[in-house]
PDB file of C-alpha atoms and ligand atoms in Angstrom:
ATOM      1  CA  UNK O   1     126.465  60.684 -87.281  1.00  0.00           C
ATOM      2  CA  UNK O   2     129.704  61.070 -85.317  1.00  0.00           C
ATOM      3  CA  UNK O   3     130.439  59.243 -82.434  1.00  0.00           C
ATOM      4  CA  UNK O   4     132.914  60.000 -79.799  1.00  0.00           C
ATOM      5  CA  UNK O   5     134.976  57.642 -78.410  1.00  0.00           C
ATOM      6  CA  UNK O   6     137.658  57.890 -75.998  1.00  0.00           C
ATOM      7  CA  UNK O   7     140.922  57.540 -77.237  1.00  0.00           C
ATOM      8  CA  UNK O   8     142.923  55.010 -75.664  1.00  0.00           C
ATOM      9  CA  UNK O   9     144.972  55.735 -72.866  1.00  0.00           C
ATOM     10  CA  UNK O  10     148.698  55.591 -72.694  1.00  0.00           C
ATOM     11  CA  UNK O  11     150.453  53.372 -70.424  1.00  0.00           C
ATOM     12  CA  UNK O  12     152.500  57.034 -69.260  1.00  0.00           C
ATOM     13  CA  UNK O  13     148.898  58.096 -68.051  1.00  0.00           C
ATOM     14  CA  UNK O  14     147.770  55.471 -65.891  1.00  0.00           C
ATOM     15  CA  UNK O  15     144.221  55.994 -64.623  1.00  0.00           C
ATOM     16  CA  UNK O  16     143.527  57.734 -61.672  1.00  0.00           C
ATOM     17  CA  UNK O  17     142.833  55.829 -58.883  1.00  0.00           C
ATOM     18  CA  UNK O  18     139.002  56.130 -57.486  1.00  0.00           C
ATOM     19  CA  UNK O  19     139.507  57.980 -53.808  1.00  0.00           C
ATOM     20  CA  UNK O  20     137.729  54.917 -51.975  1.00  0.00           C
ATOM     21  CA  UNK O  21     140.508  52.919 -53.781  1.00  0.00           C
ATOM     22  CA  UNK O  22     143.430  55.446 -52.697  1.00  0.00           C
ATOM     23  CA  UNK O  23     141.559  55.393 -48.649  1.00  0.00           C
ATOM     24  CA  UNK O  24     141.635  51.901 -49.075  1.00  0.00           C
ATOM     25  CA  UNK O  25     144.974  51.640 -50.020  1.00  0.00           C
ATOM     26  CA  UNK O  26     146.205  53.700 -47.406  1.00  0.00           C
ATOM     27  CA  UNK O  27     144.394  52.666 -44.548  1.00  0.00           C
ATOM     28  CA  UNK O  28     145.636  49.116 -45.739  1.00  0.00           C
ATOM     29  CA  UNK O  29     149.720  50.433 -45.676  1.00  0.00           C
ATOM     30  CA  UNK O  30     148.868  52.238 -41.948  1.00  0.00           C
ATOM     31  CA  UNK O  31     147.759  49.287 -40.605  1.00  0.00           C
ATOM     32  CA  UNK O  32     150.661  47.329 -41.920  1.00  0.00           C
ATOM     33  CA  UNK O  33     153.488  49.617 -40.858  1.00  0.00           C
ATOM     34  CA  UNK O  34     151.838  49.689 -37.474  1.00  0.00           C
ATOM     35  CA  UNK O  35     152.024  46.126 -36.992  1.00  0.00           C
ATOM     36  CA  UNK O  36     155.420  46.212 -38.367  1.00  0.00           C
ATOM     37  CA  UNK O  37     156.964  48.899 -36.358  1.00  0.00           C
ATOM     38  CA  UNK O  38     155.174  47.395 -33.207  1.00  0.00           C
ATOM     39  CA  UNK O  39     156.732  44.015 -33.762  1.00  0.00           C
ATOM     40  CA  UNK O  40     159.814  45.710 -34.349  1.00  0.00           C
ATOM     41  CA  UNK O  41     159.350  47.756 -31.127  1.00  0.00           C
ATOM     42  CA  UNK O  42     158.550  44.690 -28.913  1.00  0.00           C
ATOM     43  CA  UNK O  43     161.392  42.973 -30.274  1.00  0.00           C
ATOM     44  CA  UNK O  44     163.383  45.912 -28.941  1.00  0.00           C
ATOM     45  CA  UNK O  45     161.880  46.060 -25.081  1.00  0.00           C
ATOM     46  CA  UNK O  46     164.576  45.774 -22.418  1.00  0.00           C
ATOM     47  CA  UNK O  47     164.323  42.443 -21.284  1.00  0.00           C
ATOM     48  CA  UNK O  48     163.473  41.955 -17.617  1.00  0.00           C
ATOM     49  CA  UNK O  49     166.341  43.046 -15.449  1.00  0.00           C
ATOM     50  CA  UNK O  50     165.586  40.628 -12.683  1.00  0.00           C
ATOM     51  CA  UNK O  51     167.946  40.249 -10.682  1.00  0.00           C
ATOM     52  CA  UNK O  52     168.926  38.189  -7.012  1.00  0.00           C
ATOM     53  CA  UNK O  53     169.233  40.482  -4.298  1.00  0.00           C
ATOM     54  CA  UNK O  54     172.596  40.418  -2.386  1.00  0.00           C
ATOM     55  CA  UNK O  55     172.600  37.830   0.207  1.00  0.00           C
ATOM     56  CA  UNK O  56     172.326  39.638   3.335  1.00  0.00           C
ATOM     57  CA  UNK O  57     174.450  37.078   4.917  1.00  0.00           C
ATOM     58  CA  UNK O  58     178.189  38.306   6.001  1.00  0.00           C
ATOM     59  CA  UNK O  59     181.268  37.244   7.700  1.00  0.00           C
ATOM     60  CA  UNK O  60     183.321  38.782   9.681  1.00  0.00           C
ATOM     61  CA  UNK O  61     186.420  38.310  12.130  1.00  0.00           C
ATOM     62  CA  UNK O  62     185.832  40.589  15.312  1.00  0.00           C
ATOM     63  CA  UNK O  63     188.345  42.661  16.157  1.00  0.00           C
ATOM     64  CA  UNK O  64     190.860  41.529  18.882  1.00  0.00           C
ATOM     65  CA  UNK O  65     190.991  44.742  20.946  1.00  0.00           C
ATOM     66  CA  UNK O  66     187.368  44.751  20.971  1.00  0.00           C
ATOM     67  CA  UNK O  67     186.267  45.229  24.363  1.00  0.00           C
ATOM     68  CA  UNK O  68     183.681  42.641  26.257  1.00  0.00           C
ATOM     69  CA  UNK O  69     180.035  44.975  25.402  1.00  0.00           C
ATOM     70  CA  UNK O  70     181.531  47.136  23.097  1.00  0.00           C
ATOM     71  CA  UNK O  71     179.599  47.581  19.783  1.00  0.00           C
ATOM     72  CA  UNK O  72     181.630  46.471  16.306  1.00  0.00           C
ATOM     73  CA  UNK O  73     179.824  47.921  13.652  1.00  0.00           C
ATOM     74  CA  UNK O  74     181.453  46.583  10.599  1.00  0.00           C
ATOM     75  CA  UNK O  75     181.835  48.836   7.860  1.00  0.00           C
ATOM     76  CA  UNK O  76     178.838  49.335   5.676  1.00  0.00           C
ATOM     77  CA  UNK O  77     176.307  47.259   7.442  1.00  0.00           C
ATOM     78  CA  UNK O  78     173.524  48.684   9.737  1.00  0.00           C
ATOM     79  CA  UNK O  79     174.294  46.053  12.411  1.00  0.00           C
ATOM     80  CA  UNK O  80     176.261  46.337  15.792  1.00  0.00           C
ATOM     81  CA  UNK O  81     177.998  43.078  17.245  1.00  0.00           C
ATOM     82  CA  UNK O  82     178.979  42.459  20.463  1.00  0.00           C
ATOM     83  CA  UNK O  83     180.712  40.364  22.444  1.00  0.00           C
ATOM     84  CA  UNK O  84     180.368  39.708  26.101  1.00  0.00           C
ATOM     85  CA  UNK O  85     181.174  36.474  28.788  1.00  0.00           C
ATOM     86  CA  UNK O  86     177.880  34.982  27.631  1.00  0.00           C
ATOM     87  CA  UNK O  87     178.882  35.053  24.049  1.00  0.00           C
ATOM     88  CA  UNK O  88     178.191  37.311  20.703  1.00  0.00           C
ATOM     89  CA  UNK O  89     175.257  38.665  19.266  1.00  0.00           C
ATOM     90  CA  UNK O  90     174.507  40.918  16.995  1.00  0.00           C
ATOM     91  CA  UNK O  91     171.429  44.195  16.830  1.00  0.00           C
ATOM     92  CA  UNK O  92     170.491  45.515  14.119  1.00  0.00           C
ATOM     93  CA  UNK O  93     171.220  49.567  13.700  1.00  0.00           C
ATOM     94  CA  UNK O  94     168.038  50.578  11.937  1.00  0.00           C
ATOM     95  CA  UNK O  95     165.788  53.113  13.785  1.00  0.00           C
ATOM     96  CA  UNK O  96     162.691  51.298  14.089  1.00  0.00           C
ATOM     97  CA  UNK O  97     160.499  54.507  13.603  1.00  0.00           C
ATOM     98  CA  UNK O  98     161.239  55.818  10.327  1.00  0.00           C
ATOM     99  CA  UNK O  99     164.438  53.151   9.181  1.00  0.00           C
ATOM    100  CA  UNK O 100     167.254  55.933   9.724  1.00  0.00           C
ATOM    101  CA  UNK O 101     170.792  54.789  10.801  1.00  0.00           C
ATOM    102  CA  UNK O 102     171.061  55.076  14.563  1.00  0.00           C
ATOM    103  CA  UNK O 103     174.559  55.998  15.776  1.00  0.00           C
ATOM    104  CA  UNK O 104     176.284  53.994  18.983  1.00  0.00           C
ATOM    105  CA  UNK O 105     176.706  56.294  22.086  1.00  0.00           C
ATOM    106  CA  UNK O 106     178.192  55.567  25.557  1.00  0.00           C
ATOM    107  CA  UNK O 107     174.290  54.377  26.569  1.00  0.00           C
ATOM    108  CA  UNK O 108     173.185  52.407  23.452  1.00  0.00           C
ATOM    109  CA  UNK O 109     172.446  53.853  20.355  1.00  0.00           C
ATOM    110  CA  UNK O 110     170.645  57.223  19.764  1.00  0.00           C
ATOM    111  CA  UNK O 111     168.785  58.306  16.026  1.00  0.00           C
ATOM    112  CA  UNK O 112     170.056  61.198  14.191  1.00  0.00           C
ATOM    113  CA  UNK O 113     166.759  61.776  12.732  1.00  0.00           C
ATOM    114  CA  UNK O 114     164.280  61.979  15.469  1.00  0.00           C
ATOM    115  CA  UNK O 115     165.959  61.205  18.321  1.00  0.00           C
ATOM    116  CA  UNK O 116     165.274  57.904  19.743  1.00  0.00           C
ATOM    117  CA  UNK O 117     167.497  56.405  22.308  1.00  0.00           C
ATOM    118  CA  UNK O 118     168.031  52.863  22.719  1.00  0.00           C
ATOM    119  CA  UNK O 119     169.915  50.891  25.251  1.00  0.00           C
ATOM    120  CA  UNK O 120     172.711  48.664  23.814  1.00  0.00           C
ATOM    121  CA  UNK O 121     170.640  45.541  23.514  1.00  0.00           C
ATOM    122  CA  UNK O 122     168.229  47.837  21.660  1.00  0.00           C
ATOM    123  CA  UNK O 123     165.573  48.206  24.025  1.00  0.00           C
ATOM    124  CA  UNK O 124     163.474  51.951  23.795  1.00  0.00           C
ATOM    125  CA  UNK O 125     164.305  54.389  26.322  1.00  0.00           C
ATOM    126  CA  UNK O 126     162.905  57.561  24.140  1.00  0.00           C
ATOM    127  CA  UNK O 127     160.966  57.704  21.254  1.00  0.00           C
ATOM    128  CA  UNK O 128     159.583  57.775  18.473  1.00  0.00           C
ATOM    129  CA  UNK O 129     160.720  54.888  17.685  1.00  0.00           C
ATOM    130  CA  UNK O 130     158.120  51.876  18.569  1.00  0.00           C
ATOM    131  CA  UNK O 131     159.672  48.928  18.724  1.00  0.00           C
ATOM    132  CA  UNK O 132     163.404  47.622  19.954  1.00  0.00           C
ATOM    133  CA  UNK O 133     165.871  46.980  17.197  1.00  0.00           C
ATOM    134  CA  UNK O 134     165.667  43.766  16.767  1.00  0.00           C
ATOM    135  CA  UNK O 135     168.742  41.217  17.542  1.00  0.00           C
ATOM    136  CA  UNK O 136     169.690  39.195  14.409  1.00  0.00           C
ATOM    137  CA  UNK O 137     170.680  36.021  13.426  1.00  0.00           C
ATOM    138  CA  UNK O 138     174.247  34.855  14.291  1.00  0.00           C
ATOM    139  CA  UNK O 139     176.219  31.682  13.883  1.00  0.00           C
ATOM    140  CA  UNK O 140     180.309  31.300  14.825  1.00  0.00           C
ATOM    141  CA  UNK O 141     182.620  29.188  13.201  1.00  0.00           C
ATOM    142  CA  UNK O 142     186.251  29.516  12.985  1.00  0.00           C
ATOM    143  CA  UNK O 143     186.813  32.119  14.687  1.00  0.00           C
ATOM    144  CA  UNK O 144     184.586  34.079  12.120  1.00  0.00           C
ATOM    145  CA  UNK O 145     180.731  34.988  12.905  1.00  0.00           C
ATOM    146  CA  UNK O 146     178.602  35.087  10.513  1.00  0.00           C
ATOM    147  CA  UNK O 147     175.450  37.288  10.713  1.00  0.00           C
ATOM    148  CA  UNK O 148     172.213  37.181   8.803  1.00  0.00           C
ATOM    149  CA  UNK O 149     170.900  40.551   8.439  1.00  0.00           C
ATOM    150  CA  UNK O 150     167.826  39.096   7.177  1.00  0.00           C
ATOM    151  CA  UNK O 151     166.680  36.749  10.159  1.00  0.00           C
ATOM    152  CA  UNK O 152     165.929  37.818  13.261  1.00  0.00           C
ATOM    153  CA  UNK O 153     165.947  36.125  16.895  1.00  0.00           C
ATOM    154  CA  UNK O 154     164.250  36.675  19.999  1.00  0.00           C
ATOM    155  CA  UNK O 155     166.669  39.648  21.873  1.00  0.00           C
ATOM    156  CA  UNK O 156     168.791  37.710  24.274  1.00  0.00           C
ATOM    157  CA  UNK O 157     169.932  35.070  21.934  1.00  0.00           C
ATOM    158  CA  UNK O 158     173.671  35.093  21.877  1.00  0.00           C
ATOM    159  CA  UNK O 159     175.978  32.279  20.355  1.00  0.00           C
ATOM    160  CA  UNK O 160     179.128  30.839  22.323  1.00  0.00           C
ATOM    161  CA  UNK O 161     182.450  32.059  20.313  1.00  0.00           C
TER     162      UNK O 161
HETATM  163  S1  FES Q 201     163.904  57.350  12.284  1.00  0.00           S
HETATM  164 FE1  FES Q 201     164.788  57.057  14.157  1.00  0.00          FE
HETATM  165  S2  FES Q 201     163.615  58.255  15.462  1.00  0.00           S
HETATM  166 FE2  FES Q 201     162.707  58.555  13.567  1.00  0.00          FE
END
């Protein structure tokens, strides 16, 4: 009687590994380099660009010729400051309606974009535009005024230069 036995195997021919083994495996190397290139990924994110929004508190020296009632509009800021025997105040130059730019005329201000006509201390004569601009914040010191573009007063307020 013969038997039949294996031979043994060499160590250049490894045994094959069972395919649950190999699924195993590789499910088991997927999940890793997930978790490795997500780490590495979230260690990459832009931080947070937070960032303080510019004060919208300026300064500014009025000009000398300017003319008692005559709107300064300094340059690039939506506001229009005046100065008149009661004192100085200042009226913000965004449309109400729709936020455009309104542009000073001989009888106010008057929007480019729709139209709307206000009166120099930003009262509505035509619309769209719903509401007056509204008068803003002002303080004088020095000889320099200093307007808050971000706090507004009740129209009529004006501060003694
Ligand atoms: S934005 Fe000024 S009238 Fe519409």
């Amino acid at each position: 009687m013969t038997t039949k036995s294996t031979p043994p195997r060499s160590r250049l021919d490894p045994e094959a590994v069972p395919r649950r083994d190999w699924l195993g495996l590789s499910s088991l190397w997927t999940m890793g380099a997930a978790l490795l290139f997500g780490t590495i990924g979230m260690l990459k994110l832009p931080k947070a660009a937070v960032l303080a929004s510019p004060s919208k508190k300026f300064r500014i020296a009025l000009p000398e010729t300017l003319a008692l009632g005559e709107a300064f509009i300094p340059p690039g800021r939506a506001v229009a400051v005046f100065r008149d025997a009661e004192g100085v105040h200042a009226v913000s130059t965004i449309c109400t309606h729709l936020g455009c730019v309104v542009k000073p005329n001989p009888d106010g201000f008057e929007c480019p974009c729709h139209g709307s006509r206000f009166k120099a201390d930003g009262e509505v004569t035509r619309g769209p535009a719903p509401q007056p601009l509204p008068w803003l914040k002002v303080s004088v010191s020095g000889g320099l005024v200093t307007i808050d573009e971000g706090a507004t007063v009740p129209a009529g307020t004006k501060v003694q230069a």
